[in-house]
Amino acid sequence: MSSKLEQLQALVAPVVEALGYECWGIEFLSQGRHSLLRIYIDHADGILIDDCEKVSRQISGVLDVEDPISAEYTLEVSSPGMDRPLFTLAQFASHVGEQVKIKLRSPFEGRRNFQGLLRGVEEEDVVVQVDDHEFLLPIDMIDKANIIPRFD
């Protein structure tokens, strides 16, 4: 995790948790002069727009005081949704048996994109079965990972 993400996580997670939600993950997309800070929140009862608004107001106040992002940015608070992103080894472990789509920061065994069955977690690796082959993907190489929703 980059130092900017770690700094944002340290500021945001306690605020989210104090409001009674789980801080599922944070994305910070720096896009030149304008950036996007996306915070995913979760709760056992689900997330409604009012929940996102409440968390957004609290986080805005903290970010205004602490000022961790010097450039202009948009704050977005969201539910992880059905195609929930996965950020941590614990999150991968809790979704074993699901279909996942993973994009790596750099090629691994000649490829960056993997789509298949999440088989588990081994130490610092995520185990994904694509067709008849199992790949052990190092967590620190994963750029983006999402659950592929099932509609059955």
PDB file of N, CA and C in Angstrom, residues 1-8:
ATOM      1  N   MET A   1       0.858  -1.181   0.000  1.00  0.00           N
ATOM      2  CA  MET A   1       0.000   0.000   0.000  1.00  0.00           C
ATOM      3  C   MET A   1       0.903   1.241   0.000  1.00  0.00           C
ATOM      4  N   SER A   2       0.565   2.210  -0.820  1.00  0.00           N
ATOM      5  CA  SER A   2       1.391   3.417  -0.891  1.00  0.00           C
ATOM      6  C   SER A   2       1.275   4.221   0.400  1.00  0.00           C
ATOM      7  N   SER A   3       2.246   5.081   0.629  1.00  0.00           N
ATOM      8  CA  SER A   3       2.232   5.871   1.866  1.00  0.00           C
ATOM      9  C   SER A   3       1.034   6.821   1.901  1.00  0.00           C
ATOM     10  N   LYS A   4       0.605   7.340   0.750  1.00  0.00           N
ATOM     11  CA  LYS A   4      -0.565   8.230   0.691  1.00  0.00           C
ATOM     12  C   LYS A   4      -1.816   7.444   1.104  1.00  0.00           C
ATOM     13  N   LEU A   5      -1.967   6.226   0.578  1.00  0.00           N
ATOM     14  CA  LEU A   5      -3.119   5.391   0.955  1.00  0.00           C
ATOM     15  C   LEU A   5      -3.076   5.038   2.434  1.00  0.00           C
ATOM     16  N   GLU A   6      -1.893   4.737   2.948  1.00  0.00           N
ATOM     17  CA  GLU A   6      -1.755   4.416   4.375  1.00  0.00           C
ATOM     18  C   GLU A   6      -2.146   5.618   5.234  1.00  0.00           C
ATOM     19  N   GLN A   7      -1.716   6.806   4.830  1.00  0.00           N
ATOM     20  CA  GLN A   7      -2.045   8.030   5.556  1.00  0.00           C
ATOM     21  C   GLN A   7      -3.559   8.270   5.536  1.00  0.00           C
ATOM     22  N   LEU A   8      -4.169   8.103   4.376  1.00  0.00           N
ATOM     23  CA  LEU A   8      -5.618   8.296   4.252  1.00  0.00           C
ATOM     24  C   LEU A   8      -6.383   7.254   5.068  1.00  0.00           C
TER      25      LEU A   8
END
